[in-house]
Short mmCIF file of C-alpha atoms and ligand atoms in Angstrom, two decimals:
data_model
loop_
_atom_site.label_atom_id
_atom_site.label_comp_id
_atom_site.label_asym_id
_atom_site.label_seq_id
_atom_site.Cartn_x
_atom_site.Cartn_y
_atom_site.Cartn_z
CA MET A 4 80.91 -33.18 122.75
CA TYR A 5 82.00 -29.82 124.01
CA LYS A 6 80.34 -26.99 122.10
CA LYS A 7 81.97 -23.65 121.58
CA PRO A 8 79.90 -21.26 123.69
CA PHE A 9 80.34 -18.27 121.45
CA LYS A 10 81.19 -17.57 117.86
CA SER A 11 84.06 -15.37 116.80
CA ASN A 12 83.89 -12.11 118.68
CA ASN A 13 82.79 -8.77 117.43
CA LYS A 14 86.04 -6.89 117.23
CA ASP A 15 85.00 -3.24 117.05
CA ASN A 16 86.94 -2.85 120.25
CA THR A 17 90.17 -4.37 119.02
CA LYS A 18 90.75 -2.92 115.57
CA ASN A 19 93.39 -0.43 116.50
CA THR A 20 95.35 -2.52 118.90
CA LYS A 21 98.55 -4.47 118.68
CA THR A 22 96.82 -7.41 120.33
CA THR A 23 94.83 -8.29 117.23
CA LYS A 24 97.81 -8.08 114.96
CA ALA A 25 99.88 -10.22 117.28
CA ASN A 26 97.16 -12.85 117.42
CA ASN A 27 96.82 -12.92 113.65
CA THR A 28 100.48 -13.62 113.06
CA THR A 29 100.96 -16.17 115.80
CA LYS A 30 101.96 -19.68 114.66
CA THR A 31 100.87 -21.61 117.72
CA PRO A 32 97.56 -23.53 117.38
CA LYS A 33 94.57 -21.27 117.68
CA SER A 34 93.11 -21.06 121.14
CA ARG A 35 89.37 -21.38 121.69
CA CYS A 36 89.55 -17.88 123.16
CA PRO A 37 91.11 -15.11 121.08
CA TYR A 38 92.36 -13.33 124.21
CA SER A 39 93.76 -16.25 126.14
CA LYS A 40 97.44 -15.67 125.38
CA LYS A 41 97.34 -12.11 126.67
CA CYS A 42 94.82 -12.51 129.44
CA GLY A 43 95.97 -15.62 131.26
CA ALA A 44 92.93 -15.81 133.54
CA CYS A 45 91.81 -19.24 132.36
CA GLN A 46 94.92 -21.34 132.12
CA MET A 47 92.95 -24.43 131.02
CA ILE A 48 90.82 -22.82 128.33
CA ASP A 49 91.91 -25.34 125.67
CA THR A 50 91.81 -28.41 127.90
CA PRO A 51 88.66 -30.59 127.62
CA TYR A 52 86.56 -30.29 130.78
CA LYS A 53 86.97 -33.88 132.00
CA LYS A 54 90.70 -33.59 131.54
CA GLN A 55 90.78 -30.34 133.52
CA LEU A 56 89.10 -32.17 136.38
CA ALA A 57 91.51 -35.09 136.15
CA ILE A 58 94.50 -32.74 136.28
CA LYS A 59 93.08 -30.81 139.21
CA LYS A 60 92.12 -33.99 141.08
CA LYS A 61 95.68 -35.28 140.68
CA ARG A 62 96.98 -32.08 142.23
CA VAL A 63 94.64 -32.44 145.21
CA GLU A 64 95.71 -36.08 145.58
CA GLU A 65 99.36 -35.13 145.55
CA LEU A 66 98.83 -32.51 148.22
CA VAL A 67 96.28 -34.08 150.55
CA GLY A 68 95.83 -37.68 149.31
CA LYS A 69 97.87 -38.98 152.24
CA TYR A 70 95.14 -37.86 154.63
CA GLY A 71 92.34 -39.77 152.91
CA LYS A 72 90.71 -40.74 149.63
CA VAL A 73 90.10 -37.79 147.35
CA GLU A 74 86.61 -38.26 145.90
CA ASP A 75 85.52 -37.28 142.40
CA PHE A 76 85.00 -33.62 141.67
CA ILE A 77 81.57 -32.13 142.09
CA GLU A 78 81.60 -30.86 138.56
CA MET A 79 79.68 -28.17 136.72
CA GLU A 80 77.23 -29.36 134.09
CA LYS A 81 77.62 -26.33 131.83
CA PRO A 82 81.03 -25.05 132.83
CA TRP A 83 81.10 -21.68 131.12
CA HIS A 84 79.75 -18.14 131.60
CA TYR A 85 79.56 -18.89 135.31
CA ARG A 86 81.08 -15.71 136.71
CA CYS A 87 78.36 -13.50 138.14
CA LYS A 88 80.87 -10.86 139.18
CA VAL A 89 82.40 -9.28 136.11
CA HIS A 90 84.98 -6.52 135.98
CA ALA A 91 86.13 -4.48 132.98
CA VAL A 92 88.88 -1.89 133.03
CA PHE A 93 88.40 1.12 130.75
CA THR A 94 91.02 3.06 128.85
CA HIS A 95 91.45 4.35 125.28
CA ASP A 96 93.51 3.59 122.21
CA ARG A 97 95.90 6.06 120.57
CA LYS A 98 93.05 7.73 118.71
CA GLY A 99 91.15 8.30 121.94
CA ASN A 100 88.53 5.60 121.29
CA PRO A 101 87.28 3.96 124.47
CA VAL A 102 88.58 0.43 125.06
CA SER A 103 87.39 -1.99 127.71
CA GLY A 104 88.83 -5.28 128.77
CA ILE A 105 91.06 -6.90 131.31
CA TYR A 106 94.58 -6.35 132.53
CA LYS A 107 97.18 -8.48 130.80
CA GLU A 108 98.45 -11.01 133.33
CA GLY A 109 100.83 -9.42 135.81
CA SER A 110 100.65 -5.96 134.21
CA HIS A 111 98.53 -2.88 133.74
CA VAL A 112 98.31 -3.23 129.97
CA VAL A 113 94.65 -3.46 128.98
CA VAL A 114 93.72 -6.35 126.71
CA PRO A 115 90.51 -5.39 124.89
CA VAL A 116 87.88 -8.08 125.53
CA ASP A 117 84.28 -8.16 124.42
CA GLU A 118 83.21 -11.61 125.47
CA CYS A 119 84.68 -14.06 127.90
CA PHE A 120 84.01 -17.77 128.28
CA LEU A 121 83.81 -17.45 132.02
CA GLU A 122 81.76 -14.30 132.41
CA ASN A 123 78.01 -13.87 132.56
CA ARG A 124 76.90 -12.94 129.05
CA LYS A 125 74.47 -10.26 130.13
CA ALA A 126 77.23 -8.55 132.10
CA ASP A 127 79.48 -8.58 129.04
CA ASP A 128 76.65 -7.08 126.94
CA ILE A 129 76.13 -4.28 129.44
CA ILE A 130 79.84 -3.47 129.44
CA LYS A 131 79.81 -3.25 125.64
CA THR A 132 76.79 -0.95 125.74
CA ILE A 133 78.47 1.33 128.27
CA ARG A 134 81.62 1.51 126.17
CA GLY A 135 79.53 2.46 123.15
CA MET A 136 77.84 5.27 125.10
CA LEU A 137 80.97 7.04 126.34
CA LYS A 138 81.77 9.00 123.19
CA SER A 139 78.33 10.49 122.74
CA PHE A 140 78.30 11.50 126.42
CA LYS A 141 81.78 13.00 125.96
CA ILE A 142 83.07 10.94 128.88
CA LYS A 143 86.83 10.47 128.86
CA THR A 144 88.30 7.21 130.01
CA TYR A 145 91.04 7.22 132.61
CA ASP A 146 94.69 7.20 131.63
CA GLU A 147 96.81 5.42 134.21
CA ASP A 148 99.99 7.04 132.94
CA ASN A 149 98.99 10.66 133.45
CA GLY A 150 95.99 10.33 135.77
CA TYR A 151 93.61 12.23 133.39
CA GLY A 152 90.13 11.06 132.58
CA LEU A 153 87.01 10.10 134.51
CA PHE A 154 85.94 6.58 133.66
CA ARG A 155 88.05 3.77 135.16
CA HIS A 156 86.16 0.52 135.59
CA VAL A 157 82.79 -1.15 135.39
CA LEU A 158 81.90 -3.86 137.86
CA ILE A 159 78.77 -5.89 137.36
CA ARG A 160 77.17 -8.26 139.82
CA VAL A 161 74.32 -10.48 138.73
CA GLY A 162 71.96 -12.26 141.11
CA HIS A 163 71.78 -15.63 139.41
CA ASN A 164 68.51 -16.69 141.02
CA THR A 165 66.84 -13.30 141.45
CA GLY A 166 67.88 -11.84 138.07
CA GLU A 167 68.81 -8.58 139.81
CA ILE A 168 71.75 -6.75 138.26
CA MET A 169 74.03 -4.13 139.83
CA VAL A 170 76.23 -1.90 137.71
CA VAL A 171 79.07 -0.12 139.49
CA LEU A 172 80.72 2.71 137.56
CA VAL A 173 84.15 3.42 138.99
CA LEU A 174 85.05 7.05 138.33
CA THR A 175 87.73 9.44 139.47
CA SER A 176 85.03 11.91 140.56
CA PRO A 177 81.46 11.50 141.89
CA ILE A 178 80.16 13.73 139.06
CA LEU A 179 79.06 11.88 135.97
CA PRO A 180 78.18 14.35 133.19
CA SER A 181 74.52 14.16 132.11
CA LYS A 182 74.02 11.56 134.79
CA ASN A 183 70.25 11.27 134.41
CA ASN A 184 70.41 10.89 130.66
CA PHE A 185 73.23 8.37 131.00
CA VAL A 186 71.12 6.26 133.37
CA LYS A 187 68.09 6.60 131.09
CA ALA A 188 70.06 5.56 128.01
CA LEU A 189 71.63 2.58 129.76
CA LEU A 190 68.30 1.39 131.15
CA LYS A 191 66.70 1.74 127.72
CA GLU A 192 69.19 -0.81 126.37
CA HIS A 193 69.18 -2.96 129.52
CA PRO A 194 65.94 -2.63 131.47
CA GLU A 195 67.04 -5.67 133.48
CA ILE A 196 69.52 -3.52 135.43
CA THR A 197 68.11 -3.02 138.93
CA THR A 198 70.66 -0.66 140.44
CA ILE A 199 73.52 1.63 139.38
CA VAL A 200 76.19 2.87 141.77
CA ILE A 201 79.03 5.34 141.26
CA ASN A 202 82.15 4.35 143.14
CA VAL A 203 84.81 7.02 143.44
CA ASN A 204 88.42 5.94 143.07
CA ASP A 205 90.75 8.90 142.55
CA LYS A 206 93.90 7.15 143.73
CA HIS A 207 96.75 5.84 141.65
CA THR A 208 96.18 2.28 142.80
CA SER A 209 95.65 -1.21 141.50
CA MET A 210 92.57 -1.57 143.71
CA ILE A 211 89.44 -1.40 141.60
CA LEU A 212 87.05 0.15 144.11
CA GLY A 213 87.54 3.31 146.15
CA ASP A 214 85.87 4.11 149.48
CA LYS A 215 83.14 6.55 148.43
CA GLU A 216 79.90 5.38 146.85
CA LYS A 217 76.84 7.13 145.47
CA THR A 218 73.77 5.26 144.29
CA ILE A 219 72.29 6.85 141.18
CA TYR A 220 69.59 4.31 140.43
CA GLY A 221 67.77 1.69 142.52
CA PRO A 222 68.67 0.55 146.02
CA GLY A 223 72.48 0.36 145.68
CA PHE A 224 72.66 -3.40 146.19
CA ILE A 225 71.16 -6.62 144.88
CA TYR A 226 69.89 -9.79 146.47
CA ASP A 227 70.57 -13.32 145.46
CA THR A 228 69.48 -16.60 146.94
CA VAL A 229 71.48 -19.70 147.69
CA CYS A 230 70.23 -22.92 149.32
CA GLY A 231 66.88 -21.23 149.92
CA MET A 232 68.33 -18.26 151.83
CA LYS A 233 68.45 -14.66 150.64
CA PHE A 234 71.68 -12.62 150.69
CA LYS A 235 72.38 -8.95 150.17
CA ILE A 236 75.25 -8.20 147.81
CA SER A 237 76.79 -4.70 147.92
CA PRO A 238 79.50 -3.47 145.53
CA LYS A 239 82.23 -4.61 147.93
CA SER A 240 80.70 -7.71 149.49
CA PHE A 241 82.63 -10.92 149.31
CA TYR A 242 80.35 -13.37 147.61
CA GLN A 243 81.26 -16.50 145.68
CA VAL A 244 81.42 -15.77 141.96
CA ASN A 245 79.97 -19.06 140.67
CA PRO A 246 76.43 -19.32 142.06
CA VAL A 247 75.60 -22.68 140.47
CA GLN A 248 78.53 -24.40 142.17
CA THR A 249 78.19 -22.37 145.36
CA GLU A 250 74.81 -24.00 145.89
CA LYS A 251 76.46 -27.43 145.63
CA LEU A 252 79.44 -26.46 147.80
CA TYR A 253 77.39 -25.09 150.67
CA SER A 254 74.85 -27.93 150.50
CA LYS A 255 77.67 -30.44 150.69
CA ALA A 256 79.35 -28.59 153.57
CA VAL A 257 76.11 -28.54 155.60
CA GLU A 258 75.38 -32.19 154.74
CA LEU A 259 78.87 -33.24 155.92
CA ALA A 260 78.33 -31.41 159.21
CA GLY A 261 75.62 -34.00 160.05
CA LEU A 262 73.54 -31.56 162.07
CA THR A 263 70.59 -32.81 164.14
CA GLY A 264 69.20 -29.49 165.38
CA LYS A 265 70.93 -29.48 168.76
CA GLU A 266 74.52 -28.56 167.98
CA THR A 267 76.54 -25.47 168.78
CA VAL A 268 78.09 -24.57 165.45
CA LEU A 269 80.93 -22.15 164.69
CA ASP A 270 81.14 -20.51 161.27
CA CYS A 271 84.71 -19.19 161.19
CA TYR A 272 85.76 -16.72 158.49
CA CYS A 273 82.02 -16.39 157.84
CA GLY A 274 82.07 -13.51 155.32
CA VAL A 275 78.48 -12.32 154.86
CA GLY A 276 77.24 -15.24 156.90
CA THR A 277 76.32 -17.59 154.07
CA ILE A 278 77.34 -20.96 155.49
CA GLY A 279 76.19 -20.23 159.05
CA ILE A 280 72.82 -18.94 157.88
CA ILE A 281 72.27 -21.94 155.63
CA ALA A 282 73.24 -24.27 158.50
CA SER A 283 71.20 -22.45 161.17
CA PRO A 284 67.82 -24.17 160.65
CA HIS A 285 69.60 -27.49 161.26
CA ALA A 286 71.56 -26.37 164.36
CA GLY A 287 70.86 -25.37 167.95
CA GLU A 288 72.99 -22.26 167.84
CA VAL A 289 75.37 -20.73 165.30
CA ILE A 290 78.25 -18.38 166.10
CA GLY A 291 79.89 -16.58 163.19
CA VAL A 292 83.23 -14.79 163.28
CA GLU A 293 84.64 -12.52 160.62
CA LEU A 294 87.30 -9.81 160.51
CA ASN A 295 85.89 -7.53 157.83
CA ARG A 296 83.54 -4.96 159.35
CA ASP A 297 81.34 -4.54 156.25
CA ALA A 298 80.98 -8.29 155.87
CA VAL A 299 79.95 -8.56 159.54
CA LYS A 300 77.28 -5.89 159.01
CA ASP A 301 76.00 -7.75 155.96
CA ALA A 302 76.04 -11.06 157.83
CA ARG A 303 73.90 -9.61 160.64
CA LEU A 304 71.54 -8.08 158.11
CA ASN A 305 71.35 -11.33 156.17
CA ALA A 306 70.41 -13.15 159.36
CA ARG A 307 67.58 -10.64 159.91
CA ILE A 308 66.38 -10.83 156.30
CA ASN A 309 66.08 -14.60 156.64
CA GLU A 310 64.51 -14.32 160.09
CA ILE A 311 67.28 -16.41 161.60
CA LYS A 312 67.21 -16.03 165.37
CA ASN A 313 69.85 -18.54 166.50
CA ILE A 314 72.93 -16.93 164.94
CA THR A 315 75.29 -14.35 166.45
CA VAL A 316 78.07 -12.79 164.37
CA TYR A 317 81.21 -11.38 165.97
CA GLU A 318 83.68 -8.99 164.39
CA ASN A 319 87.08 -10.36 165.35
CA ASP A 320 90.17 -12.12 164.16
CA ALA A 321 89.17 -15.78 163.99
CA GLY A 322 92.35 -16.86 165.83
CA LYS A 323 91.83 -14.40 168.71
CA PHE A 324 88.16 -15.32 168.92
CA MET A 325 88.98 -19.01 169.19
CA VAL A 326 91.51 -18.32 171.95
CA GLN A 327 88.88 -16.34 173.88
CA MET A 328 86.34 -19.12 173.46
CA ALA A 329 88.85 -21.74 174.56
CA GLU A 330 89.89 -19.69 177.60
CA SER A 331 86.27 -19.24 178.67
CA GLY A 332 85.81 -23.00 178.58
CA ASP A 333 83.26 -22.84 175.75
CA LYS A 334 82.62 -25.86 173.58
CA ALA A 335 81.52 -26.32 170.00
CA ASP A 336 80.09 -29.42 168.40
CA VAL A 337 80.81 -28.50 164.80
CA VAL A 338 83.26 -26.00 163.32
CA PHE A 339 82.94 -24.75 159.77
CA MET A 340 86.12 -23.06 158.66
CA ASP A 341 86.50 -21.26 155.35
CA PRO A 342 89.77 -19.35 155.65
CA PRO A 343 91.36 -17.10 153.03
CA ARG A 344 93.87 -18.48 150.50
CA SER A 345 96.70 -18.39 153.03
CA GLY A 346 94.86 -20.89 155.23
CA SER A 347 94.37 -20.81 158.96
CA THR A 348 96.87 -20.16 161.77
CA GLU A 349 98.35 -22.36 164.47
CA VAL A 350 96.77 -20.12 167.09
CA PHE A 351 93.34 -20.72 165.56
CA LEU A 352 93.89 -24.45 165.19
CA ASN A 353 95.25 -24.97 168.71
CA SER A 354 92.28 -23.19 170.26
CA MET A 355 89.94 -25.18 168.03
CA PHE A 356 91.43 -28.37 169.49
CA THR A 357 90.65 -27.05 172.98
CA LEU A 358 87.04 -26.45 171.94
CA ASN A 359 87.07 -30.10 170.98
CA PRO A 360 84.41 -30.23 168.24
CA ASP A 361 83.14 -33.62 167.05
CA ARG A 362 83.33 -32.53 163.45
CA ILE A 363 85.24 -29.93 161.47
CA VAL A 364 84.11 -29.00 157.99
CA TYR A 365 87.00 -27.29 156.26
CA ILE A 366 86.22 -25.39 153.05
CA SER A 367 89.40 -24.52 151.24
CA CYS A 368 90.18 -22.42 148.19
CA SER A 369 93.85 -23.46 148.22
CA PRO A 370 94.96 -27.09 148.28
CA ASP A 371 98.45 -25.94 149.33
CA SER A 372 97.32 -24.24 152.52
CA LEU A 373 94.77 -27.02 153.08
CA ALA A 374 97.67 -29.51 153.08
CA ASN A 375 99.54 -27.44 155.68
CA ASP A 376 96.49 -27.18 157.93
CA LEU A 377 95.53 -30.85 157.53
CA ALA A 378 99.03 -31.86 158.63
CA ILE A 379 98.34 -30.11 161.95
CA ILE A 380 94.67 -31.08 162.34
CA THR A 381 95.30 -34.78 161.69
CA LYS A 382 98.09 -34.80 164.33
CA ASN A 383 95.64 -33.49 166.90
CA GLY A 384 93.04 -36.18 167.09
CA TYR A 385 91.10 -35.78 163.84
CA LYS A 386 90.94 -37.81 160.69
CA ALA A 387 89.84 -36.73 157.24
CA GLU A 388 86.67 -38.71 156.65
CA ARG A 389 85.73 -37.14 153.30
CA ILE A 390 87.77 -35.03 150.86
CA ILE A 391 85.63 -33.67 148.05
CA PRO A 392 86.90 -31.21 145.43
CA VAL A 393 84.28 -28.86 143.98
CA ASP A 394 84.83 -27.17 140.65
CA MET A 395 84.04 -23.55 141.43
CA PHE A 396 86.29 -22.18 138.69
CA PRO A 397 86.13 -24.25 135.47
CA PHE A 398 88.86 -23.53 132.90
CA THR A 399 91.20 -22.25 135.61
CA ARG A 400 93.66 -24.09 137.81
CA SER A 401 91.83 -23.07 140.98
CA VAL A 402 90.46 -25.81 143.18
CA GLU A 403 87.97 -25.60 146.02
CA THR A 404 87.86 -28.56 148.40
CA VAL A 405 85.51 -29.44 151.21
CA VAL A 406 86.85 -31.77 153.88
CA LEU A 407 85.04 -33.46 156.75
CA LEU A 408 87.27 -34.17 159.74
CA THR A 409 85.97 -36.26 162.60
CA ARG A 410 87.43 -36.67 166.05
CA THR A 411 89.30 -39.88 166.66
CA LYS A 412 90.56 -39.26 170.20
CA GLY A 413 88.22 -40.35 172.98
CA THR A 414 87.32 -37.58 175.42
CA THR A 415 85.67 -37.38 178.79
CA SER A 416 82.54 -35.95 177.18
CA GLU A 417 82.35 -39.05 175.01
CA GLY A 418 82.42 -41.18 178.16
N1 SAH B 508 82.60 -18.21 154.35
C1 SAH B 508 82.40 -17.06 153.51
C2 SAH B 508 83.65 -16.24 153.23
C3 SAH B 508 84.91 -16.98 152.95
S1 SAH B 508 86.24 -15.98 152.35
C4 SAH B 508 81.72 -17.45 152.22
O1 SAH B 508 81.66 -18.62 151.87
O2 SAH B 508 81.21 -16.57 151.55
C5 SAH B 508 87.24 -15.80 153.73
C6 SAH B 508 86.77 -14.76 154.71
O3 SAH B 508 87.71 -14.72 155.77
C7 SAH B 508 86.70 -13.33 154.18
O4 SAH B 508 85.41 -12.84 154.41
C8 SAH B 508 87.74 -12.56 155.01
O5 SAH B 508 87.34 -11.23 155.29
C9 SAH B 508 87.80 -13.39 156.25
N2 SAH B 508 89.05 -13.30 157.04
C10 SAH B 508 90.31 -13.19 156.58
N3 SAH B 508 91.18 -13.23 157.59
C11 SAH B 508 90.46 -13.37 158.73
C12 SAH B 508 90.80 -13.49 160.10
N4 SAH B 508 92.06 -13.47 160.51
N5 SAH B 508 89.80 -13.63 160.99
C13 SAH B 508 88.51 -13.68 160.59
N6 SAH B 508 88.13 -13.58 159.31
C14 SAH B 508 89.10 -13.42 158.39
#
């Protein structure tokens, strides 16, 4: 039986808000989460877990079932509090009391939230502590309407396997009043915090993080491990938010690649190098390509940290890179591709066909764009051998899918 992961929330944060009143008078059946109506982040919060998976599997089948059998979901055993990247926006109520929470879906109205089913509990505790400290430190929260105030957001990243915790304070100025005492007071409550960073965002923008950063405690980043490899996570690094399922996703992707130690492997859209680095001990050579400069730097560093010698990471558009490789007559045995939500491009795919890999492992965070890309890939000499959905985001509609495509067309190299 599903157990409620937390009891009714402590509402010190919600007393003076309309949200609470609205929830109290509502006639619809009570949701498991008191914020769900306003927040909208977990659309399936009141759907039993197995049913969520059945609904999501049906969607994958509708979109890509014609290319092969959709296997059962790789599910999460304890599908809550999985988010190791937690964000809270800060503002204040009419009396000036600090409020922290999340944006109401599709708006900039802040819904006060203390605890979330999806978020790491420790991160939620730290956010509550910080909110409680603001008044005594006379720190004013930011007001989006008039641009006054210092304190905008808190972002927390937790290393699931290392236990390291990074707190990012997003402020409109790099100067935090009584900074040293603030750090001391926060660490007294949460000695498990390993680093604290100020990020400066003084723009009227919906982006959470600004460009400037100042580390005020610890190294300014954390490490976490996945599939036995160590990765550096900075405030802005792209890193999967559900570490338990990430381990399963990457292990499955590498298993499907069927590496023997000799192959030339491409890791396209490689981010901070995770998949390529995890695959590298099983491959001859790994080539990573990624557009984001910071991610490329992190990927190269991650390769060094793990003493991986057979990986090279290029900063480039994956499509352009593939064209260059194809034009130079290069070959690849295995291509991992993990494109953004919008999927890949025809330019990328056409050059990939020229490279003529034996196997393509496609990791997709959008079944819609996966369907578009599979339509092209399967018309160009590949068949979908395995289609496996992985539940990276329980209680939400999001679906991650890993697909193994193998070459069907005979080639001269095959003899
Ligand atoms: N494979 C990584 C990251 C996947 S997210 C992981 O599992 O962690 C998708 C990545 O594609 C992001 O890092 C993004 O910066 C990158 N990206 C987006 N468009 C790109 C393009 N045109 N060329 C190369 N990389 C791109």
